[in-house]
XYZ file of C-alpha atoms in Angstrom:
116
model
C -12.367 2.424 21.061
C -12.914 -1.234 20.425
C -11.014 -4.074 22.005
C -9.559 -7.482 21.593
C -9.943 -10.376 23.923
C -9.397 -14.038 24.078
C -10.272 -16.545 26.696
C -7.781 -16.233 29.557
C -6.214 -12.966 28.356
C -6.946 -9.467 29.555
C -8.952 -7.036 27.455
C -6.671 -4.932 25.287
C -7.977 -1.709 23.751
C -7.212 -1.079 20.037
C -7.554 1.963 17.846
C -10.500 1.866 15.489
C -9.565 3.385 12.145
C -12.226 5.292 10.202
C -11.298 5.069 6.574
C -11.743 8.208 4.475
C -13.489 10.034 7.289
C -13.666 13.498 5.591
C -15.048 12.022 2.368
C -17.683 10.011 4.245
C -18.595 13.164 6.156
C -18.887 15.029 2.851
C -21.169 12.355 1.531
C -23.383 12.619 4.668
C -23.601 16.377 4.295
C -24.632 16.099 0.610
C -27.152 13.465 1.559
C -28.791 15.689 4.113
C -28.782 18.762 1.766
C -30.378 16.979 -1.222
C -33.722 15.511 -0.104
C -34.590 13.629 -3.332
C -31.235 11.866 -3.471
C -29.386 9.131 -1.551
C -25.667 9.796 -1.464
C -22.928 7.248 -0.729
C -19.148 7.168 -0.641
C -17.387 4.087 -1.967
C -14.296 3.178 -0.003
C -13.268 0.681 -2.697
C -13.432 3.059 -5.639
C -12.907 6.253 -3.644
C -15.856 7.796 -5.446
C -19.119 9.555 -4.518
C -22.415 8.130 -5.787
C -25.966 9.570 -5.799
C -29.117 7.719 -6.525
C -32.327 9.625 -7.356
C -35.344 8.786 -5.224
C -37.919 9.873 -7.786
C -39.967 7.500 -9.965
C -38.929 6.987 -13.524
C -38.567 4.404 -16.281
C -35.021 3.569 -15.088
C -32.900 4.465 -12.094
C -30.823 7.610 -12.120
C -27.357 7.176 -10.631
C -24.548 9.739 -10.942
C -20.971 9.577 -9.731
C -17.904 11.724 -9.359
C -14.662 11.688 -7.492
C -15.373 14.882 -5.625
C -18.315 16.129 -3.646
C -18.603 19.358 -5.714
C -18.557 17.380 -8.887
C -21.247 15.065 -7.662
C -23.541 17.964 -6.759
C -22.968 19.371 -10.296
C -23.956 15.990 -11.778
C -27.064 15.919 -9.586
C -28.059 19.426 -10.762
C -27.598 18.280 -14.420
C -29.792 15.208 -13.829
C -32.511 17.346 -12.168
C -32.436 19.756 -15.130
C -32.763 16.963 -17.619
C -35.700 15.591 -15.592
C -37.395 18.990 -15.509
C -37.048 19.379 -19.257
C -38.536 15.973 -19.908
C -41.458 16.577 -17.528
C -42.737 19.556 -19.541
C -45.429 18.143 -21.862
C -44.530 18.613 -25.537
C -47.887 20.253 -26.316
C -47.137 23.012 -23.777
C -43.725 23.617 -25.311
C -45.320 23.929 -28.759
C -47.965 26.301 -27.419
C -45.270 28.547 -25.825
C -43.220 28.568 -28.974
C -46.279 29.417 -31.154
C -47.320 32.180 -28.740
C -43.840 33.661 -28.894
C -43.878 33.626 -32.703
C -47.281 35.258 -32.791
C -46.082 37.965 -30.444
C -43.008 38.485 -32.560
C -45.104 38.972 -35.737
C -47.470 41.469 -34.072
C -44.536 43.545 -32.842
C -42.875 43.383 -36.277
C -45.975 44.756 -38.020
C -46.123 47.705 -35.659
C -49.235 46.623 -33.906
C -49.896 46.248 -30.273
C -51.010 42.837 -28.916
C -54.609 44.192 -28.778
C -54.810 44.483 -32.536
C -54.846 48.303 -32.786
C -52.322 50.222 -34.799
C -49.436 51.714 -32.830
């Protein structure tokens, strides 16, 4: 409880209203669950926001009107980040290795080079 007072008048307790309490609690829960993100709830827009804490060329900020939707957007952003972090040369090597394995199996040979 907070109160009001003026000089010469007695202290009068007033009710302190917490705006959008459940949504703010949901934002705090998400913030604690996702270590690499900072999660906020906007009272003005009634929307959840998450800002990524990792380094990158530009900031990553996602938003949604529900907590579940925000977590989905966060997963999508992390997936995109993971895809971009794989070096292109490694992707090409894996693709080439898969093609070579496919050719060996098609010709009826084992990976060791002997006839099946």
